[in-house]
mmCIF file of C-alpha atoms in Angstrom:
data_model
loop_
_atom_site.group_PDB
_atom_site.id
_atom_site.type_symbol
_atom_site.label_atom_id
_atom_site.label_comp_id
_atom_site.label_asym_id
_atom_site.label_seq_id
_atom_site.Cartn_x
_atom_site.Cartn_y
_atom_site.Cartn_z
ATOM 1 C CA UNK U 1 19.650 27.879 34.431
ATOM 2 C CA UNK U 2 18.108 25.173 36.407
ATOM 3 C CA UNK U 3 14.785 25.620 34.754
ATOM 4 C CA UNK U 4 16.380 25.271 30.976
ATOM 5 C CA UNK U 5 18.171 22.083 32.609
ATOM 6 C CA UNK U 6 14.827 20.735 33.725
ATOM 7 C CA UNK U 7 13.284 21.489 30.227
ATOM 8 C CA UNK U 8 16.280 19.270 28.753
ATOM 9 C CA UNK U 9 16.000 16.572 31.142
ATOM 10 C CA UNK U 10 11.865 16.488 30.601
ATOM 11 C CA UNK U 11 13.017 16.413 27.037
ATOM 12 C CA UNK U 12 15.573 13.526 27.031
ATOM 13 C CA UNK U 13 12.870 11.568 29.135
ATOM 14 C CA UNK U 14 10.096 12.230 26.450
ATOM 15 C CA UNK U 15 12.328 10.956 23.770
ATOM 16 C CA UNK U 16 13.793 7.944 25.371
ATOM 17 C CA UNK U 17 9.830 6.708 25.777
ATOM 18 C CA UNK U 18 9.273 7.861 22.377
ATOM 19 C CA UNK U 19 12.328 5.930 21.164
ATOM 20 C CA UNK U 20 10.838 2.975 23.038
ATOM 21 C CA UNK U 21 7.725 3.013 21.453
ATOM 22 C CA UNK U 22 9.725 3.118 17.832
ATOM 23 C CA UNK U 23 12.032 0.470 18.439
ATOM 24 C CA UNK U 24 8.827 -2.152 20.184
ATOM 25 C CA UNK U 25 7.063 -1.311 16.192
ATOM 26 C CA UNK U 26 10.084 -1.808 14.314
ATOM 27 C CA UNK U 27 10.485 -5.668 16.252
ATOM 28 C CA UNK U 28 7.111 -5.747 15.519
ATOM 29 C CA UNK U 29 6.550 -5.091 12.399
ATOM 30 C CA UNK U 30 10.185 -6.995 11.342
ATOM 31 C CA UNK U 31 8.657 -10.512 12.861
ATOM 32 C CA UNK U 32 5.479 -9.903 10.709
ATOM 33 C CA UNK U 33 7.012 -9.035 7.308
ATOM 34 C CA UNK U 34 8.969 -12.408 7.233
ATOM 35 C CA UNK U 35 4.803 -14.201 7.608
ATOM 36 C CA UNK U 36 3.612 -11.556 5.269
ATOM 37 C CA UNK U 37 6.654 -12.393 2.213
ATOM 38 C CA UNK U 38 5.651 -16.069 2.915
ATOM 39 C CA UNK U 39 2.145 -15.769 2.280
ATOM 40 C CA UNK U 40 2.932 -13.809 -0.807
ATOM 41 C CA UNK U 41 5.169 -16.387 -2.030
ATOM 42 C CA UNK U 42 2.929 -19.632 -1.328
ATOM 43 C CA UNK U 43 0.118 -17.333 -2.925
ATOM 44 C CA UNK U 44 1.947 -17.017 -6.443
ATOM 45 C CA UNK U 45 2.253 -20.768 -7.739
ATOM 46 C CA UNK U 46 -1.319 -20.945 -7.627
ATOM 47 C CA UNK U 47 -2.056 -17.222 -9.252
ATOM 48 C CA UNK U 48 0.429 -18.649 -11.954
ATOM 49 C CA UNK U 49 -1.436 -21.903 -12.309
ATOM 50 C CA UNK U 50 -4.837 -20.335 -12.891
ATOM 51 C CA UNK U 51 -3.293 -17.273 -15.601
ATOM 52 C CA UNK U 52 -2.125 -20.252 -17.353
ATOM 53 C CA UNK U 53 -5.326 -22.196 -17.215
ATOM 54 C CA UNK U 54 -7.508 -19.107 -18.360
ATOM 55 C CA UNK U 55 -4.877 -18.177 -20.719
ATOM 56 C CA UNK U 56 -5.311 -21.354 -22.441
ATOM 57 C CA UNK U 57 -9.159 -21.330 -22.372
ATOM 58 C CA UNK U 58 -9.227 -17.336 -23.946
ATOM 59 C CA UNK U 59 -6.165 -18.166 -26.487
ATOM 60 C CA UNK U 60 -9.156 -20.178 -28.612
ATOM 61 C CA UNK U 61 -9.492 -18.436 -31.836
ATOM 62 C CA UNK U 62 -13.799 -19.429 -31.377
ATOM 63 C CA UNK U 63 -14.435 -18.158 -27.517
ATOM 64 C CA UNK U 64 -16.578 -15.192 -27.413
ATOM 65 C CA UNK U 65 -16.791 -14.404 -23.628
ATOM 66 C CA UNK U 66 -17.409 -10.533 -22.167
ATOM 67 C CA UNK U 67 -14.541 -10.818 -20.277
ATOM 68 C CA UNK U 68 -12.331 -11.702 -23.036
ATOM 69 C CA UNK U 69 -13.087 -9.022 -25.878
ATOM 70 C CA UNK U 70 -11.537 -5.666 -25.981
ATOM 71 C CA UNK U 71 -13.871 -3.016 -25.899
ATOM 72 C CA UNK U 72 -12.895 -0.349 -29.013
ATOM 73 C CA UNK U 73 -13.760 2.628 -26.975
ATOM 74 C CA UNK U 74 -13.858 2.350 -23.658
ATOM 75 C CA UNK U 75 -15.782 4.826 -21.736
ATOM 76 C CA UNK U 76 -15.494 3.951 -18.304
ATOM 77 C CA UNK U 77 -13.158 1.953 -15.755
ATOM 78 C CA UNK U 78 -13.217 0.510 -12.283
ATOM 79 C CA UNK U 79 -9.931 1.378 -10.675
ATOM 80 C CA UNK U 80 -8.639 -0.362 -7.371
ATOM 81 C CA UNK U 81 -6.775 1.672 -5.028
ATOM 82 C CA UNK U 82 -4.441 -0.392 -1.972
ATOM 83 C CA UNK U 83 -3.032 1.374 0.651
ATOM 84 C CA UNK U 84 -3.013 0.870 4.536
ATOM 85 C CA UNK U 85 -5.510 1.385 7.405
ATOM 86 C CA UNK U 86 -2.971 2.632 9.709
ATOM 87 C CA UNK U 87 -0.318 5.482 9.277
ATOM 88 C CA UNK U 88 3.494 5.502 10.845
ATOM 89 C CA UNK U 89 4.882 3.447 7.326
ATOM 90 C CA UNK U 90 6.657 6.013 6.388
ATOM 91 C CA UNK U 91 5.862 7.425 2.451
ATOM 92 C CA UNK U 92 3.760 4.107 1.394
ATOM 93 C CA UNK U 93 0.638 5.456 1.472
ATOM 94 C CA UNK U 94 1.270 8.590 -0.265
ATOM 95 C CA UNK U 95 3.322 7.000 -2.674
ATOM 96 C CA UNK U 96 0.244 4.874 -3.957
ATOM 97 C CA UNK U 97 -2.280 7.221 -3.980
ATOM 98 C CA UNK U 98 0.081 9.464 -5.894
ATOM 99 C CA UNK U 99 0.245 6.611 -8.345
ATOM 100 C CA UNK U 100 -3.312 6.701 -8.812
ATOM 101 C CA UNK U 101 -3.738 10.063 -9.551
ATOM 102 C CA UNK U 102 -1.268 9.669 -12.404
ATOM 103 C CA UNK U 103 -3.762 6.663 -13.424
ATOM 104 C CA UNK U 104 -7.137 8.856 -12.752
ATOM 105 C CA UNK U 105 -5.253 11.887 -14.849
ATOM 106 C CA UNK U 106 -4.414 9.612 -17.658
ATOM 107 C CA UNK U 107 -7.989 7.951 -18.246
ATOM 108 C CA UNK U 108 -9.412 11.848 -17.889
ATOM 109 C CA UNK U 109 -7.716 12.685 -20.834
ATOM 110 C CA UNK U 110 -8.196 9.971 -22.600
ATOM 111 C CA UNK U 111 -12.275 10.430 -22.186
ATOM 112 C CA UNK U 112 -12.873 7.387 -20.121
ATOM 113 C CA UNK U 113 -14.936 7.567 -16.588
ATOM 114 C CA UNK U 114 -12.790 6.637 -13.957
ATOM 115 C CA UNK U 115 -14.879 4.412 -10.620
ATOM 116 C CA UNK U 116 -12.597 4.084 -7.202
ATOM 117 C CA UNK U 117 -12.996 1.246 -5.178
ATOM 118 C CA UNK U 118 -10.893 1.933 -2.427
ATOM 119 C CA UNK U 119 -9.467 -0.798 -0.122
ATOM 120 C CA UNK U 120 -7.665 0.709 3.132
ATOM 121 C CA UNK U 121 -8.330 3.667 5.449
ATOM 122 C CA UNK U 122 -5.729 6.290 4.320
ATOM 123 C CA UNK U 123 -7.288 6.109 0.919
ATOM 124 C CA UNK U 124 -10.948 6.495 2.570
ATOM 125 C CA UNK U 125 -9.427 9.673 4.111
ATOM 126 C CA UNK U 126 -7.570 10.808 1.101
ATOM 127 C CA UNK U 127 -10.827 10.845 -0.650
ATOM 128 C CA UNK U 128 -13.106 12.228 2.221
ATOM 129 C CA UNK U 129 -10.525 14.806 2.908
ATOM 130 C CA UNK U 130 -10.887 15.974 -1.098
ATOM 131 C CA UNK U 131 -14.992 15.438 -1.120
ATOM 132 C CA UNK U 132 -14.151 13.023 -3.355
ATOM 133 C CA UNK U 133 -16.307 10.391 -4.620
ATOM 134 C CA UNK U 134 -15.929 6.696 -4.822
ATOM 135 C CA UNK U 135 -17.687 3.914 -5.377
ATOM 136 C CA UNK U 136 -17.152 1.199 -2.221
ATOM 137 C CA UNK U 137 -14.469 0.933 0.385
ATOM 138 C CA UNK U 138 -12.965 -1.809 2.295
ATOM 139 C CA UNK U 139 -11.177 -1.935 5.880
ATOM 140 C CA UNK U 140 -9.454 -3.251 8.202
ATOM 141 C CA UNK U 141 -7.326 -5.886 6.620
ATOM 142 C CA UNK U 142 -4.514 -4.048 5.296
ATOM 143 C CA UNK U 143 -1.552 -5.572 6.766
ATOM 144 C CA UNK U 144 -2.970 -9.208 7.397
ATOM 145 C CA UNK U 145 -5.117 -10.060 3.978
ATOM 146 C CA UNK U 146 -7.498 -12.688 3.615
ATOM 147 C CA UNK U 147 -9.194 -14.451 1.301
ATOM 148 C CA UNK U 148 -12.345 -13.549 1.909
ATOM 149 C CA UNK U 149 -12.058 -9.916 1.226
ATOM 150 C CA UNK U 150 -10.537 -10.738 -1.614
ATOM 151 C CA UNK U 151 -13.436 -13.023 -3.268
ATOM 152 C CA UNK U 152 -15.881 -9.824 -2.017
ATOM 153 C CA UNK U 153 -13.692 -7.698 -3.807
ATOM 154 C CA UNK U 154 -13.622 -9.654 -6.979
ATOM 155 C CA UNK U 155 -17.169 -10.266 -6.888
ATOM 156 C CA UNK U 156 -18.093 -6.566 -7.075
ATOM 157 C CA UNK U 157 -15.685 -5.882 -9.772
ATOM 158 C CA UNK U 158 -16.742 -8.786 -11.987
ATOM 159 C CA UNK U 159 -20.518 -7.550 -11.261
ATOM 160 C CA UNK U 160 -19.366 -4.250 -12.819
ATOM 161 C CA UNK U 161 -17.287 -5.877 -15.733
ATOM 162 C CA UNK U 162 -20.389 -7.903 -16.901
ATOM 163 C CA UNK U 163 -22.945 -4.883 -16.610
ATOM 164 C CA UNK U 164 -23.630 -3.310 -19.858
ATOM 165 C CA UNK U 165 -22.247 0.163 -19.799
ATOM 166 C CA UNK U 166 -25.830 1.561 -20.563
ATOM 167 C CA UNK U 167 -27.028 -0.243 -16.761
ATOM 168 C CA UNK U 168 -23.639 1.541 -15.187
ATOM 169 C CA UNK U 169 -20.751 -0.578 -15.897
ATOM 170 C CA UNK U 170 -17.348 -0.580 -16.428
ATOM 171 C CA UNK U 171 -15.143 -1.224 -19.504
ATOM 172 C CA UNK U 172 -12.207 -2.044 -18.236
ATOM 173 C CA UNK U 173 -10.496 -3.021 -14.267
ATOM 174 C CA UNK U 174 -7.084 -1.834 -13.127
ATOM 175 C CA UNK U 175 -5.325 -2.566 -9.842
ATOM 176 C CA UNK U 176 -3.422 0.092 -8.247
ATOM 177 C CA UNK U 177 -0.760 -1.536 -5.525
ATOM 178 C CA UNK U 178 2.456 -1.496 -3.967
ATOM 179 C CA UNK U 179 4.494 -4.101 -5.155
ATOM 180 C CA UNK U 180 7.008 -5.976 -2.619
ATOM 181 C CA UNK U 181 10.552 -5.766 -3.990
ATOM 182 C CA UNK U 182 13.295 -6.307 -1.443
ATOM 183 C CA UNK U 183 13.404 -5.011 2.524
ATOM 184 C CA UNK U 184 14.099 -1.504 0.746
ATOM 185 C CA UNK U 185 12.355 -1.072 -2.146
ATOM 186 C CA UNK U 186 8.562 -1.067 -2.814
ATOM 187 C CA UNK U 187 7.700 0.289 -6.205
ATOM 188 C CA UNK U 188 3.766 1.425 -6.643
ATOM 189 C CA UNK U 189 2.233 -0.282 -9.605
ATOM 190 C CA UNK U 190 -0.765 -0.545 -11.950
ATOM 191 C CA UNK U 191 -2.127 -3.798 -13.119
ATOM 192 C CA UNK U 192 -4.712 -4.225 -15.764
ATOM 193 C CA UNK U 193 -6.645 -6.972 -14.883
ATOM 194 C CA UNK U 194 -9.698 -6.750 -17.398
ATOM 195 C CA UNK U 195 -10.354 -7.234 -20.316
ATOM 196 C CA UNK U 196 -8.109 -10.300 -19.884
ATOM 197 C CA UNK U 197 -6.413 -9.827 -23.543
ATOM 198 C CA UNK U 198 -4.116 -6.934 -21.963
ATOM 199 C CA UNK U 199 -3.401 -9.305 -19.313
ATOM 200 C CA UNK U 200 -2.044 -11.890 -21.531
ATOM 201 C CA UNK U 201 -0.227 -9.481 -23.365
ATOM 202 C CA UNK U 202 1.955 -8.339 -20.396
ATOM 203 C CA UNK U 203 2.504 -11.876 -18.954
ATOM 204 C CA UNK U 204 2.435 -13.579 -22.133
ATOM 205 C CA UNK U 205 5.798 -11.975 -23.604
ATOM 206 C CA UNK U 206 8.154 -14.515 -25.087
ATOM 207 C CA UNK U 207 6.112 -17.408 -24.229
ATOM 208 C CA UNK U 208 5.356 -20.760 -26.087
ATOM 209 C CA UNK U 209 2.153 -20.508 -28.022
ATOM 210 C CA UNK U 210 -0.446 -22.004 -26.037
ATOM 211 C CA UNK U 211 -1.809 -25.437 -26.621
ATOM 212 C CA UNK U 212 -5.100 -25.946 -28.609
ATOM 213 C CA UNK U 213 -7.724 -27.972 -26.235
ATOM 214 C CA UNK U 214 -11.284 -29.530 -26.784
ATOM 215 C CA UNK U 215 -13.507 -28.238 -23.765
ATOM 216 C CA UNK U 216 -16.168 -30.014 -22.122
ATOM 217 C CA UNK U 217 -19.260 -28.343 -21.908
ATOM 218 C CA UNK U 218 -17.941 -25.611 -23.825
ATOM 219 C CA UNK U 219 -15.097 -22.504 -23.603
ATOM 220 C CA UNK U 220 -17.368 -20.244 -22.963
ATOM 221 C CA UNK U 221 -18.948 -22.317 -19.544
ATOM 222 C CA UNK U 222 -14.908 -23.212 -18.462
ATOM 223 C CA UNK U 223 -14.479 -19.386 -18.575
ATOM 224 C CA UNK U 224 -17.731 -18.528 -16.772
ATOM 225 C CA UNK U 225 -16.142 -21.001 -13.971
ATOM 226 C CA UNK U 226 -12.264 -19.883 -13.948
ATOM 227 C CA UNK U 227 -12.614 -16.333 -14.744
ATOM 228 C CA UNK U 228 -14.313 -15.150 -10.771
ATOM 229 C CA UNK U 229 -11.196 -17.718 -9.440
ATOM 230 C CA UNK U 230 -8.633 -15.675 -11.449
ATOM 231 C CA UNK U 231 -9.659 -12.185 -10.260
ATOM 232 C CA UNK U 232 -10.121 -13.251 -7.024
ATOM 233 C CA UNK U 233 -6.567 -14.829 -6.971
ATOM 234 C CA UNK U 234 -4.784 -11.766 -8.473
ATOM 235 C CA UNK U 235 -6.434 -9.793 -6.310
ATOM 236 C CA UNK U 236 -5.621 -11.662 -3.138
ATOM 237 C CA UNK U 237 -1.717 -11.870 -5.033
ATOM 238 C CA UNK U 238 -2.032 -8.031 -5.237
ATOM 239 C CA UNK U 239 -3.238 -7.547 -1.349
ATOM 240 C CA UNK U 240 -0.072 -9.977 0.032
ATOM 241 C CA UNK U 241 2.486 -8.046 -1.688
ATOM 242 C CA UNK U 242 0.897 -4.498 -0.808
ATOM 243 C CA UNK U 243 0.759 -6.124 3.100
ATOM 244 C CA UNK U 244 4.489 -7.255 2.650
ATOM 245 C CA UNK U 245 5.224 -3.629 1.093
ATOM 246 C CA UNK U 246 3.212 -1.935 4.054
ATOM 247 C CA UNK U 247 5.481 -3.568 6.872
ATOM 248 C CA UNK U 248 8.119 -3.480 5.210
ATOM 249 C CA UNK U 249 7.602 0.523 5.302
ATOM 250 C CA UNK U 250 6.379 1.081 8.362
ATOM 251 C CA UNK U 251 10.055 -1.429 9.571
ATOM 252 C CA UNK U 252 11.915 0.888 7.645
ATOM 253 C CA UNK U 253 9.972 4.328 9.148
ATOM 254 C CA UNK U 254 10.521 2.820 12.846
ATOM 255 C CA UNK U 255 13.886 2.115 12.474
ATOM 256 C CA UNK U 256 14.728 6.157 11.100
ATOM 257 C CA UNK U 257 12.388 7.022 13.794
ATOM 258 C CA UNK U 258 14.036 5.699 16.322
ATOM 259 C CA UNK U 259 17.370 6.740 15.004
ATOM 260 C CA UNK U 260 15.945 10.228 14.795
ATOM 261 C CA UNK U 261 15.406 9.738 18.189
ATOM 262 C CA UNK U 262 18.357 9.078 19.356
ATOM 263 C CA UNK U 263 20.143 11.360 17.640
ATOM 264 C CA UNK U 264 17.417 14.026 19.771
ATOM 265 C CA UNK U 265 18.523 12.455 23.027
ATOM 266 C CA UNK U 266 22.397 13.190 22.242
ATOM 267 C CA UNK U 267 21.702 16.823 21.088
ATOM 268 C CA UNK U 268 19.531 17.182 24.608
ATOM 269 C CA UNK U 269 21.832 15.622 26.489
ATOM 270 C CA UNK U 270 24.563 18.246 25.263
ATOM 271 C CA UNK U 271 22.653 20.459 25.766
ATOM 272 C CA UNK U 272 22.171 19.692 28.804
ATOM 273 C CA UNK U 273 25.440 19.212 29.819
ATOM 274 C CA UNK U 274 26.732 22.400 28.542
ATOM 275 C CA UNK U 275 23.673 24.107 30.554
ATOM 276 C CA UNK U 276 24.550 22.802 33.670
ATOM 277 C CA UNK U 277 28.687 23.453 33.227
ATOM 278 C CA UNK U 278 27.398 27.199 32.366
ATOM 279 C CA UNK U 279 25.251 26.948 35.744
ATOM 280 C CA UNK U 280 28.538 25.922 37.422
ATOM 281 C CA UNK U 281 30.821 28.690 35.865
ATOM 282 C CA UNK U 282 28.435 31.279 37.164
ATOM 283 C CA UNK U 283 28.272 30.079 40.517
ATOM 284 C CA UNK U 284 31.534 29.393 40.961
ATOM 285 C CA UNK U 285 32.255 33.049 39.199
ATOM 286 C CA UNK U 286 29.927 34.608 41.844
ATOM 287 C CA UNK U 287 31.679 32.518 44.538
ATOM 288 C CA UNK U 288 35.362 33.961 43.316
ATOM 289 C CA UNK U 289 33.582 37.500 43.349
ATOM 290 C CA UNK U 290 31.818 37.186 46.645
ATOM 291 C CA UNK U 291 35.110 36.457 48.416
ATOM 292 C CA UNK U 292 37.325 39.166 46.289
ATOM 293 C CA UNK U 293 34.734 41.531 47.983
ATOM 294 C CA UNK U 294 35.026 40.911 51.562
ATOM 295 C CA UNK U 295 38.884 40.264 51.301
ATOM 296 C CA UNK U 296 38.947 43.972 49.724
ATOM 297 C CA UNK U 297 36.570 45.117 52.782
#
């Protein structure tokens, strides 16, 4: 008996640090979600600003620009995978990657060559895991973006986007990320950045018809300028919101895991309890016994 109360107590102990650790992530991660919303926020006036401007450039009936025409049949595709570098956020990982897979099994059978660029170390190891290939990865900025990374990242894709297909390019760019909802809910998407037509056509919905401009050199030049600016910004959009998402997870796994653990320490602790009043009964028994023996002697 006093070894199984020993095991409980080492138990209980074990938990409570556990529970420690939990709780000190959860008040972490809770102070840094508020920063991360805020960045996302201050982030989308100017993502909005730009769609609009490059909207109004590629709405021209005359611009002929690569990154503006619709390829007929496209044969292959870039696709941008977000998740985190660290684990302990709960399903948001998984829940992303399982989004892609629905992407990569779509464009499969609809013929078209699928390219991951993977940003975050669970999807490195997702892949690895598999043998997998992919085409480039990025680290180590998960849950505090910046916009460097992002202007790399949208450098390599445009450098794909304007490579004829014959040299190894890509027809078309999607953008696979959680997007930040509330405290509770973050739904996995998938954007289409490129060619910018679909782009328009999901933002564009119900709008007023765009304004007819004259542009100085020409449409074509203004686009060559804005169009690196606007993937870099939706990209950088895309990386806030999956950083907001990804602490906002790993808040909400904390706070079950240290629930979880309490819930452990009561059980032990009952446990425990009813261990040592069995420990009791028995010696007390024995006691009661010892005596009824040398009274019958």
């Amino acid at each position: 008996m006093g070894a199984q109360i020993r095991v409980y107590r080492q138990k209980i102990a074990s938990t409570s640090s556990m529970k420690k650790i939990f709780k000190a992530m959860e008040l972490i991660a809770t102070s840094r979600v508020g920063k991360a919303r805020s960045r996302a926020q201050a982030a989308s006036p100017y993502a909005e600003a730009i769609t609009r401007a490059v909207s109004a450039v590629a709405s021209q009936d005359d611009v002929e620009h690569v990154l503006t025409e619709k390829v007929a049949n496209p044969q292959r595709a870039a696709v941008v995978i977000m998740a985190s570098d660290r684990g302990l956020a709960g399903a948001y990982s998984t829940n992303v990657l399982k989004r892609s897979e629905s992407l990569l099994a779509r464009l499969k059978q609809d013929n078209i060559e699928a390219r991951p660029y993977l940003y975050g170390r669970k999807a490195q190891a997702f892949y690895d895991f598999r043998n997998r290939d992919y085409e480039q990865v990025w680290t180590g900025q998960t849950d505090a973006p910046s916009v460097v990374r992002a202007r790399e990242i949208g450098q390599t894709l445009v450098d794909q986007f304007v490579e004829p297909y014959e040299s190894g390019g890509v027809d078309e760019i999607y953008l696979v990320f959680t997007e930040f909802k509330s405290m509770v809910t973050q739904e996995p998407v998938v954007k289409r950045l490129l060619p910018l037509s679909v782009v328009e056509s999901e933002e564009g919905a119900g709008a007023e018809p765009m304004p007819l401009y004259d542009f100085e050199p020409s449409a074509e030049e203004v686009l060559d300028a804005l169009l690196p600016k606007y993937i870099e910004s939706r990209i950088f959009s895309a990386m806030l919101e999956a950083s907001a998402s990804e602490l906002a997870a790993r808040q909400k796994a904390m706070k079950s895991a240290a629930d979880n653990a309490d819930e452990l320490i009561r059980k032990y602790t009952l446990l425990r309890n009813n261990a040592r009043q069995a420990e009791i009964t028995q010696e007390l028994t024995e006691l009661i016994a010892g005596a009824d023996a040398l009274a019958s002697s």
